[in-house]
XYZ file of C-alpha atoms in Angstrom:
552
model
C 12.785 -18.045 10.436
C 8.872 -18.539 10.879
C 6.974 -15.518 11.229
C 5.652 -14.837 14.961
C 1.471 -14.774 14.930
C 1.585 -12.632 18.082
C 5.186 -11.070 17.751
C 6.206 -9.170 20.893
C 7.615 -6.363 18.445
C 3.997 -4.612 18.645
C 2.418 -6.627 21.612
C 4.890 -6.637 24.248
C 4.468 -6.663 27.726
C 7.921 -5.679 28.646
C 10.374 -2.842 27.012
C 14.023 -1.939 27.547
C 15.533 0.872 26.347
C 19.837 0.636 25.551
C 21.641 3.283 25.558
C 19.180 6.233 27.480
C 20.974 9.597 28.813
C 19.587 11.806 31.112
C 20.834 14.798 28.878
C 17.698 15.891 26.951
C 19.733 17.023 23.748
C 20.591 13.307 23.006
C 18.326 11.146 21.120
C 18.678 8.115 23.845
C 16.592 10.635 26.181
C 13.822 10.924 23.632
C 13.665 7.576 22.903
C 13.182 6.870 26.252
C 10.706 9.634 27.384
C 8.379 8.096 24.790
C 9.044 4.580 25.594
C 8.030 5.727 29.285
C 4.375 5.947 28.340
C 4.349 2.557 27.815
C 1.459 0.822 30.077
C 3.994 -1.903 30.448
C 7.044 -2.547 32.051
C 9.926 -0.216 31.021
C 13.482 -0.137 32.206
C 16.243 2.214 30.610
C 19.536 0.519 30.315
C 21.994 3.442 29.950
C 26.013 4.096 31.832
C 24.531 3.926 35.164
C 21.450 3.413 37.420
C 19.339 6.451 37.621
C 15.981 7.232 37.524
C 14.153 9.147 35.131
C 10.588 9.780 34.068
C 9.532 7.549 37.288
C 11.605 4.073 35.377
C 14.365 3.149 36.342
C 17.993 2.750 34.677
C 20.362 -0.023 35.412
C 24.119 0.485 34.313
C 24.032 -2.789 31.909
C 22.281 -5.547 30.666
C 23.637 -7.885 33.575
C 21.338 -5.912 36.072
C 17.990 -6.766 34.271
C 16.333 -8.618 36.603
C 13.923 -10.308 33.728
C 14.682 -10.793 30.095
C 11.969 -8.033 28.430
C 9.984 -8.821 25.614
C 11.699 -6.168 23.022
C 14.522 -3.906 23.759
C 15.226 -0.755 21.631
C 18.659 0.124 20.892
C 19.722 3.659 20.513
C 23.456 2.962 20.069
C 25.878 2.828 17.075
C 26.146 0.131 14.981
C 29.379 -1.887 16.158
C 28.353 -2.490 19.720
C 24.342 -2.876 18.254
C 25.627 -5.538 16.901
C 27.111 -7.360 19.889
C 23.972 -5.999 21.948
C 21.576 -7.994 20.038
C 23.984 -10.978 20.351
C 23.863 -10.545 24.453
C 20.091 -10.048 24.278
C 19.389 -13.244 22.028
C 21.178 -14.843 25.089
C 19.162 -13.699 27.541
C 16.193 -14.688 25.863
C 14.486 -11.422 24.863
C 11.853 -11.814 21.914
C 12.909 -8.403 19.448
C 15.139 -5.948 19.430
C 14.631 -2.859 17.429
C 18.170 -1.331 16.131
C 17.514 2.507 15.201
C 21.108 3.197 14.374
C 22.502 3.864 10.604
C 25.849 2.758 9.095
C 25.162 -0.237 7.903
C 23.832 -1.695 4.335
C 22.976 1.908 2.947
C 26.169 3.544 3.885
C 29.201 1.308 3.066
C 30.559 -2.274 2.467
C 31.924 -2.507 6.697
C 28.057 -1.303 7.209
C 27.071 -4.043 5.264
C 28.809 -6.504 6.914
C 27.388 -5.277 10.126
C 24.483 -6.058 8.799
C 24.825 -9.599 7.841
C 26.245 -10.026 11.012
C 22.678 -9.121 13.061
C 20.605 -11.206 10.083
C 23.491 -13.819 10.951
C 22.410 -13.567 14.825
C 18.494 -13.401 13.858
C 18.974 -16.596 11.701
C 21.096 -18.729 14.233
C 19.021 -17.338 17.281
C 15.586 -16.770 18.649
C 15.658 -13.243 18.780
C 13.483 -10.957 15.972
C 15.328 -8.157 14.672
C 13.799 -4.784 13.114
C 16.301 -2.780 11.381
C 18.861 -1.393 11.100
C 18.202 1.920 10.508
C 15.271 2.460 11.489
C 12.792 5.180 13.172
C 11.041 2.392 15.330
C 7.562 1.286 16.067
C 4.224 3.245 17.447
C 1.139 1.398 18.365
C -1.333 4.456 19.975
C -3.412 2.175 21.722
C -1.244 0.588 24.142
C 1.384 3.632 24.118
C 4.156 2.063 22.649
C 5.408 5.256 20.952
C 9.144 3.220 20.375
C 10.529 6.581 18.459
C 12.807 9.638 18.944
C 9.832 12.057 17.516
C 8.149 13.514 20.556
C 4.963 13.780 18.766
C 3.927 10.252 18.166
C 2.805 10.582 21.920
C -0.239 12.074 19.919
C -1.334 9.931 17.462
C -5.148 8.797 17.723
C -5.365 4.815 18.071
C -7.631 4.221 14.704
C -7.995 0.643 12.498
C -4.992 2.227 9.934
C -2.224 -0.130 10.110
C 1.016 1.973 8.646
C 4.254 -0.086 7.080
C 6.921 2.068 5.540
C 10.002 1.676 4.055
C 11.386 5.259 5.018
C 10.760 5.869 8.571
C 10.275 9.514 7.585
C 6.992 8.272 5.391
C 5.883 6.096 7.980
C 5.909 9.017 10.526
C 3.756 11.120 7.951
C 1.702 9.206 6.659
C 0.388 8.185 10.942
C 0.759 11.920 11.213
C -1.749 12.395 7.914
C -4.014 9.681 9.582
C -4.567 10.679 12.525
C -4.708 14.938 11.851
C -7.141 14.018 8.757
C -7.989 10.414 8.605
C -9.328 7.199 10.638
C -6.427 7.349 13.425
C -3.558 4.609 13.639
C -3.731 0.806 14.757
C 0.107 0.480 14.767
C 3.081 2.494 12.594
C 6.261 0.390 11.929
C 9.398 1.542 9.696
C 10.972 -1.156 8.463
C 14.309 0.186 7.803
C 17.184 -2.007 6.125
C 15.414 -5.093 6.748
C 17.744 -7.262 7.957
C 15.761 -9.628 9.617
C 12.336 -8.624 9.739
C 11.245 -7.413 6.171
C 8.503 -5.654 4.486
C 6.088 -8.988 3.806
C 5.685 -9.816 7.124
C 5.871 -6.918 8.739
C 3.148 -6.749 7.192
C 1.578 -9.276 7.731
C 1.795 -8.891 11.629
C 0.511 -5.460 11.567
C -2.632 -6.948 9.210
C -3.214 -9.511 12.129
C -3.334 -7.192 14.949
C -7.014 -7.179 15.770
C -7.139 -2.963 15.494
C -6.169 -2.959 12.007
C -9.463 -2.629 9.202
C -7.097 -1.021 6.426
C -3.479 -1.417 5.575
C -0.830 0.733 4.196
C 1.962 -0.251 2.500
C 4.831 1.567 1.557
C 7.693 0.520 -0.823
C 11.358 1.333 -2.415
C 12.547 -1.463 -3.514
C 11.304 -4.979 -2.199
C 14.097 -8.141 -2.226
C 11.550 -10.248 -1.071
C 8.422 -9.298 -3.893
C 6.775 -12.406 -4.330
C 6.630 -12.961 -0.086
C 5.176 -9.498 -0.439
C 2.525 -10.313 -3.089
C 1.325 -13.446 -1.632
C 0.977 -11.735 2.026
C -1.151 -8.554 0.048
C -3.076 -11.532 -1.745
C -3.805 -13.657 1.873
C -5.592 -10.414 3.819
C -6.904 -8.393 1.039
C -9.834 -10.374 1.235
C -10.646 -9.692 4.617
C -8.617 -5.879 5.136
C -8.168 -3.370 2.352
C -4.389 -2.961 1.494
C -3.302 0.025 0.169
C -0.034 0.678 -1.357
C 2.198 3.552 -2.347
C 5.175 2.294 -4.647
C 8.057 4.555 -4.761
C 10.208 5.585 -7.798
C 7.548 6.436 -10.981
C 10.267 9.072 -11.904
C 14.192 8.037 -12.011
C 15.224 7.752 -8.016
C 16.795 5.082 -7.771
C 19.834 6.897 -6.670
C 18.313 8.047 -3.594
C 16.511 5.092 -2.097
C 19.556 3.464 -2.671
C 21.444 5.768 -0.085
C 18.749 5.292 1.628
C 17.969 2.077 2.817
C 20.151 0.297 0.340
C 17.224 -1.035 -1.730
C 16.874 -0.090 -5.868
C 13.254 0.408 -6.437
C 12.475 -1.400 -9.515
C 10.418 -0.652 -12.133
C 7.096 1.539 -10.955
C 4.775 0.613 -13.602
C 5.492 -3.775 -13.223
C 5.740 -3.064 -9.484
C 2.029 -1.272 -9.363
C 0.771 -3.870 -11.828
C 2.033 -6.563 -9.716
C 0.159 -5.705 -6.626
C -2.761 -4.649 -8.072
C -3.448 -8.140 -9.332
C -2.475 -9.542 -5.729
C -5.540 -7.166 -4.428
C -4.223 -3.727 -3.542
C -5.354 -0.672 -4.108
C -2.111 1.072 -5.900
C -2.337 5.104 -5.099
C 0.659 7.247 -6.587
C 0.446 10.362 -3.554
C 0.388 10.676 -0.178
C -3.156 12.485 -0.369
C -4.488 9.881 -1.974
C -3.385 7.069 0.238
C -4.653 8.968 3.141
C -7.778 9.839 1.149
C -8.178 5.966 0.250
C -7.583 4.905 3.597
C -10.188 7.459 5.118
C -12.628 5.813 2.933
C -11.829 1.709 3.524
C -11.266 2.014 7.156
C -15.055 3.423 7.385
C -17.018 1.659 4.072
C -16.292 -1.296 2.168
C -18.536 -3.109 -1.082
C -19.027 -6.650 -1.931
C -16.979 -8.159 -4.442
C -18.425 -6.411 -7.836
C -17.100 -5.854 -10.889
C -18.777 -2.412 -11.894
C -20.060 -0.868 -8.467
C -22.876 2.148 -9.346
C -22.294 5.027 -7.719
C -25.151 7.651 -6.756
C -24.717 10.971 -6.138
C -26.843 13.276 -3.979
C -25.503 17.284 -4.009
C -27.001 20.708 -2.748
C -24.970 22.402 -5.012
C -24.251 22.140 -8.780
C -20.926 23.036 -9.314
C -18.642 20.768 -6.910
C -21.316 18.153 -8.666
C -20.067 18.854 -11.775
C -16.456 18.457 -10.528
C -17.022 15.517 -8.671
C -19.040 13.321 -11.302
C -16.350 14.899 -13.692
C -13.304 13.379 -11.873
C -15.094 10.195 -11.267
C -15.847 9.887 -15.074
C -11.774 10.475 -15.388
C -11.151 7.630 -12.846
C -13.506 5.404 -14.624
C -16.109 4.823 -11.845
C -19.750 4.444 -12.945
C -22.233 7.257 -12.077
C -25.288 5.012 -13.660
C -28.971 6.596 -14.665
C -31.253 6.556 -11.938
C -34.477 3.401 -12.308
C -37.545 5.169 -13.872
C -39.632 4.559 -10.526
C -36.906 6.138 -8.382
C -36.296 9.010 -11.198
C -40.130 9.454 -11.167
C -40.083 9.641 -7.085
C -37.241 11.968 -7.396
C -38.732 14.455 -10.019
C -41.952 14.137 -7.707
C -39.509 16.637 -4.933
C -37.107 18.300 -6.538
C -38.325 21.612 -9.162
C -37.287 21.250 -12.804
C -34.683 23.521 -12.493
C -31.635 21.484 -11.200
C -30.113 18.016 -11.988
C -32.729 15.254 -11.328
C -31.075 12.061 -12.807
C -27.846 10.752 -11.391
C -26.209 13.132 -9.966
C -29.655 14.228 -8.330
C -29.029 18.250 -7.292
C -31.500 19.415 -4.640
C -30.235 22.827 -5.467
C -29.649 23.673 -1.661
C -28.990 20.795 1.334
C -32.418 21.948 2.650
C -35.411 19.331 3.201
C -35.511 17.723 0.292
C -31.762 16.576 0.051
C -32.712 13.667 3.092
C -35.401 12.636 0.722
C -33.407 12.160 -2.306
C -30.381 10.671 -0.267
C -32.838 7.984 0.733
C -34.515 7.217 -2.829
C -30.885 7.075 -3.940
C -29.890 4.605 -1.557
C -32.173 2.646 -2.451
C -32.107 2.898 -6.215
C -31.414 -0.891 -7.688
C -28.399 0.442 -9.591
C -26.488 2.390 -6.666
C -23.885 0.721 -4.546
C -22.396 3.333 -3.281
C -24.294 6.586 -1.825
C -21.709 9.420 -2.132
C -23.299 13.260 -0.499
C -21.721 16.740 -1.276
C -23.418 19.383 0.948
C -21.818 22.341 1.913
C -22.460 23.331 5.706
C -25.488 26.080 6.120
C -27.127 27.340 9.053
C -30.385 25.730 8.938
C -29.987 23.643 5.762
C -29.331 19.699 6.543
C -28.568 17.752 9.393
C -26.212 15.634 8.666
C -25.140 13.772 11.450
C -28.951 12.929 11.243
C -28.733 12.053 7.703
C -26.300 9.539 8.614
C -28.415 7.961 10.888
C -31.511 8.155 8.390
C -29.321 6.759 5.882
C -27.819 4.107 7.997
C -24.380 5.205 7.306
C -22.394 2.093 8.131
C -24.520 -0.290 6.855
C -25.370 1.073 3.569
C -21.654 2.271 1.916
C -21.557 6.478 1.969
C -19.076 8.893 1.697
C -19.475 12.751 2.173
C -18.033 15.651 0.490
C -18.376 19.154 2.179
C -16.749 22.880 3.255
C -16.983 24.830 6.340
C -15.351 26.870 8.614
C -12.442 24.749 10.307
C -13.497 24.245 13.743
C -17.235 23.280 12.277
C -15.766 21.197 10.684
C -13.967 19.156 13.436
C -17.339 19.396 15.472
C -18.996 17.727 12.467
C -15.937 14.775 11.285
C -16.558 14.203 15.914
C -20.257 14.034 15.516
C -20.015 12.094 12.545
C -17.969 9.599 13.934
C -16.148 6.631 12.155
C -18.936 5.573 9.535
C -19.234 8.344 7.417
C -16.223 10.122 6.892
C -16.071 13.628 5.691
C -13.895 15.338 3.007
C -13.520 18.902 2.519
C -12.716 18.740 -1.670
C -14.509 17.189 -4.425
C -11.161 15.567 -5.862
C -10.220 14.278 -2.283
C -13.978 12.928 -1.947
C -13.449 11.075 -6.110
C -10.560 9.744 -4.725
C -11.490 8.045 -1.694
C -14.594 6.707 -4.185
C -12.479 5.163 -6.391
C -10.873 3.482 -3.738
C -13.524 1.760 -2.666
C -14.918 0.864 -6.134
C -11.535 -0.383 -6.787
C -11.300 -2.321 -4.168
C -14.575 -4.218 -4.978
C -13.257 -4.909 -8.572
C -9.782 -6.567 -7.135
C -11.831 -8.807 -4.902
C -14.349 -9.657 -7.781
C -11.611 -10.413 -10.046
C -9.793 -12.987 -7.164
C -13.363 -14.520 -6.955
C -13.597 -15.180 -10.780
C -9.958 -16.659 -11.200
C -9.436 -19.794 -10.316
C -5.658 -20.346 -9.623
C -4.414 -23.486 -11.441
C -2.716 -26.379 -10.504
C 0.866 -25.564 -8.929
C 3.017 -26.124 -11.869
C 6.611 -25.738 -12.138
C 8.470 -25.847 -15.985
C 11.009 -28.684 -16.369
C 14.237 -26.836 -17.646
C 16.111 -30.275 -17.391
C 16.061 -30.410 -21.055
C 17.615 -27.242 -21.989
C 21.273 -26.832 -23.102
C 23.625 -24.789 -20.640
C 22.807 -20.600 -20.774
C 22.841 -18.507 -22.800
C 19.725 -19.583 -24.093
C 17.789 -18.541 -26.922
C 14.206 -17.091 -26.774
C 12.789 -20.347 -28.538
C 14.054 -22.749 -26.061
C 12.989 -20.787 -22.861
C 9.140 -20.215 -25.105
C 8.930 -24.143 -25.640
C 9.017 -24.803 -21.790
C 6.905 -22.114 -20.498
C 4.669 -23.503 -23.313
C 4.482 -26.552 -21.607
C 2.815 -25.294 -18.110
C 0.513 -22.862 -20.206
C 2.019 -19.574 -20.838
C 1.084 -18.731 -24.538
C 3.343 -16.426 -26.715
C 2.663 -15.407 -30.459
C 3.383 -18.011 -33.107
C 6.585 -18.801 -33.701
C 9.421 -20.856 -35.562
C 12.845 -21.648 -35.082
C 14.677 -21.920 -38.208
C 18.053 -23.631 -39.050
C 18.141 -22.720 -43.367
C 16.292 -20.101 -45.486
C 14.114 -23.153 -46.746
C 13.201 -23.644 -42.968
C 11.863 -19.967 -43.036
C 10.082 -19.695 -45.877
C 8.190 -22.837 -45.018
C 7.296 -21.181 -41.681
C 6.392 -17.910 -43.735
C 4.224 -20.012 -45.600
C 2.349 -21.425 -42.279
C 2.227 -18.093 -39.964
C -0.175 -15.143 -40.489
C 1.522 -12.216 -42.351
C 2.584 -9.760 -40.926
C 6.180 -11.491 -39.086
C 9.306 -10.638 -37.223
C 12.720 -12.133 -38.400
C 15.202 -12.328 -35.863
C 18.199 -14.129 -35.410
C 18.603 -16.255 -32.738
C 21.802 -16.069 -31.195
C 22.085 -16.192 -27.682
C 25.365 -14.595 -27.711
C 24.052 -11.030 -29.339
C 22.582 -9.026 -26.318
C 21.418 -6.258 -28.801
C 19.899 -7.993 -32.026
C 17.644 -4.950 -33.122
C 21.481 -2.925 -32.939
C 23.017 -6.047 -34.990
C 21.193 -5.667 -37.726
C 19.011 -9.076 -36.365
C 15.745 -7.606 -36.355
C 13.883 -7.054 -38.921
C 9.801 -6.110 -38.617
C 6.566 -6.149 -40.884
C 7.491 -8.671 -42.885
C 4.563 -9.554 -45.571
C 5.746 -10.877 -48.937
C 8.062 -13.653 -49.503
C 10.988 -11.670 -51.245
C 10.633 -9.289 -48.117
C 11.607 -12.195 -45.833
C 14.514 -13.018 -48.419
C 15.660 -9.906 -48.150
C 15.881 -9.875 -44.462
C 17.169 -13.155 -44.283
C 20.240 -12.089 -46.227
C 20.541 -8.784 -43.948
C 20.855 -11.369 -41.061
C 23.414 -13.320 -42.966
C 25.523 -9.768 -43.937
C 25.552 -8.785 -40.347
C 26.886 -11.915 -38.732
């Protein structure tokens, strides 16, 4: 089915809530007490008509006077199943189907499952789920979740897609205690109609949304996925947080009934659509913090400046940059002159400039940094001091905002919440020189995925034309000769009927070769004796040649 531009999953104007109870121990009350929040319609839908938290509840779905936009179904999965069916009747836009037991838990949960893709696919009806924790977009109220506490998120330009509904709840949790706030959380759950890509993709078009999250398990649909990252990276970061670097496939598995492939291909893969690829929690949140507020042109190298009152979390910051390979460049001689011109010989006065305390003098430097012609990015570390620097002024002085800066510093808690509300959106604040490295390299990497989509040019769609190749199992020369033919290069090779044959390819390909035998029936050549490696001397390849023969 075509996506929805404006899906009434996260803009609706109309909720209903199946299956509410008026007994606050059960999860259909919960759902419902947050649903009532909603600056929308809401009607509950529960065993009979009541009233509760000032909506009303009608004893079935024949009593809804109106179809509603999306309806939320806190019911098990047999009669979920036939509830979606009745509501893609009545003409209701998206249904959201919370329950487990189906793809994740057993083959009759599986079939459940095809059964509401089955109804998605033949209907008009959008499905999210099964087995999922629901929806939350702060702005409007739509807190579509059993967890009580969504009701206090902070809307904020982070747009949140998980897998898990468990991360999905943290990581708008993380964003909103420590980060920009939350433009909309969705958990996508089993996926059986709406999946990961374009979930995505609808919570990168709500107008809200600066910076996306992404988090994956395991992905059925990975190229939708790729080219959706690749379509909005250019105008919103996306940030994603790939599941599985050590051996769990096991669990997401039981989980949401997705393997999560290999880590290291998976990261690769979306880095080169345009993501920024984080391995922790921290640093997503740490990333995000940083690309919802601050964001370079397409560069390849950014510079990075660095302006501290004190030495030592200087040394650990520029340290951990240097580890994450961002470029803390030498200072222009006129702007090192300026700088040694206010600052006393006896701190740092090249990049990273140390004013030796955030007194006077650190607004100075800040600005000749700024506007050095090899900084980018302006990046402050100044611990908070009665009577040092003003930094909500420096931000204006700087034009935080306009000019890319991030800011490291450490304070009592409270003064620090005074300062992150004073400070505002533009300049965000960090309380660790790691956390402050990280959220640096995010934006520097960011830059470099954007530069490196402007310098490719993709080529002409070309598809390879297997039509010539005998029936599988193939053999590695036959499926290297067609991808040949639309441009994918591989190493020199021959394919060899005789031991003439291979000597007079020895004779023609740069020493040192492989011999292998090509047999598309041996799986395991290297355990068949079929591969042999370093070849450099004629007799050498004789001798493998006859190894080959001896093991078939």
């Amino acid at each position: 089915m075509e996506g929805l531009t404006a899906p009434p999953l996260l803009t609706p104007s109309s909720v209903a809530v199946v299956g509410v109870s008026t007994d606050p121990t059960k999860a259909g009350y919960s759902l419902f007490e947050n649903a009532c929040h909603f600056e929308g319609s809401v009607v509950g839908i529960g065993r009979q008509a009541n009233d509760l938290h000032g909506r009303p509840i009608v004893a079935g779905l024949d009593e809804l006077s109106d179809p509603p936009d999306l309806a939320v179904l806190a019911i098990p999965p047999g009669p979920s199943v036939d509830t979606v069916q009745k509501l893609d009747r009545l003409g209701v836009g998206a249904a959201i189907v919370c329950a487990g037991g189906f793809a994740e838990a057993s083959p009759d949960g599986a079939g459940l499952q095809r059964q509401l893709a089955d109804i998605a696919d033949g209907g008009s009806i959008r499905v999210l789920g099964p087995n999922t924790s629901g929806i939350v977009v702060p702005r409007s109220k739509l807190f579509c979740s059993f967890v009580p506490a969504v009701r206090e998120l902070i809307p904020g330009p982070l747009g949140v897609v998980a897998q898990s509904g468990g991360v999905a709840h943290s990581i708008a949790f993380a964003a909103s205690n420590d980060g920009p706030g939350v433009s909309a959380m969705v958990g996508v759950g089993n996926g059986a109609d709406l999946r990961l890509a374009e979930l995505v993709d609808m919570v990168g078009q709500l107008p809200d949304t600066k910076a996306l999250v992404v988090h994956i398990e395991g992905v059925p649909d990975g190229t939708a996925l790729l080219e959706v990252v690749q379509r909005l990276h250019p105008s919103i970061p996306v940030i994603a947080l790939k599941a599985g670097r050590s051996n769990v496939d096991h669990l997401a598995t039981s989980h949401t009934g997705a393997l999560t492939g290999d880590w290291a291909t998976a990261a690769a893969m979306l880095g080169d659509a345009g993501a920024v690829v984080v391995e922790t929690q921290t640093d997503l949140i740490d990333a995000a913090k940083a690309l919802t507020a601050t964001r370079l042109e397409p560069m390849s190298r950014p510079g990075v400046g660095v302006v501290t009152g004190q030495a030592g979390p200087a040394l650990l910051l520029v340290d951990r940059l240097q580890q994450l390979g961002i470029d803390v460049p030498p200072l222009d001689d006129e702007t090192a002159r300026r700088i040694e011109a206010i600052i006393p010989d006896l701190t740092h006065r090249q990049n990273p400039v140390d004013t030796g305390r955030p007194g006077g003098t650190f607004s100075q430097a800040a600005l000749l940094v700024r506007d050095a012609p090899t900084i980018d990015l302006l990046v402050l570390f100044a611990l908070l001091e009665p009577g040092a620097v003003d930094l909500p002024q420096l931000a204006t002085e700087i034009g935080a905002g306009s000019f890319p800066t991030l800011l490291g510093t450490g304070g009592p808690q409270t003064q620090l919440r005074d300062l992150i509300d004073q400070l505002g959106p533009t300049l965000p604040a960090y309380d660790l020189p790691d956390r402050l490295a990280r959220g640096v390299w995010a934006v520097c990497r960011d830059a470099e995925r954007r530069a490196d989509a402007d310098a490719t040019t993709p080529p002409a769609t070309s598809h390879p034309d297997a039509s010539s190749l005998p029936p599988p199992p193939l053999i590695e020369a036959h499926v290297k000769a067609v991808l040949a033919a639309v441009g994918v290069a591989s190493p020199e090779h021959a394919l060899c009927t005789s031991h003439a044959e291979a000597h007079a390819a020895f004779d023609r390909i740069e020493a040192p070769v492989v011999v292998k035998v090509a047999a598309a029936s041996i799986a395991h050549k290297s355990r068949a004796g079929g591969v042999h490696l370093d070849i450099t001397e004629p007799d050498g390849l004789q001798r493998a040649l006859e190894r080959i023969d001896a093991s078939l």
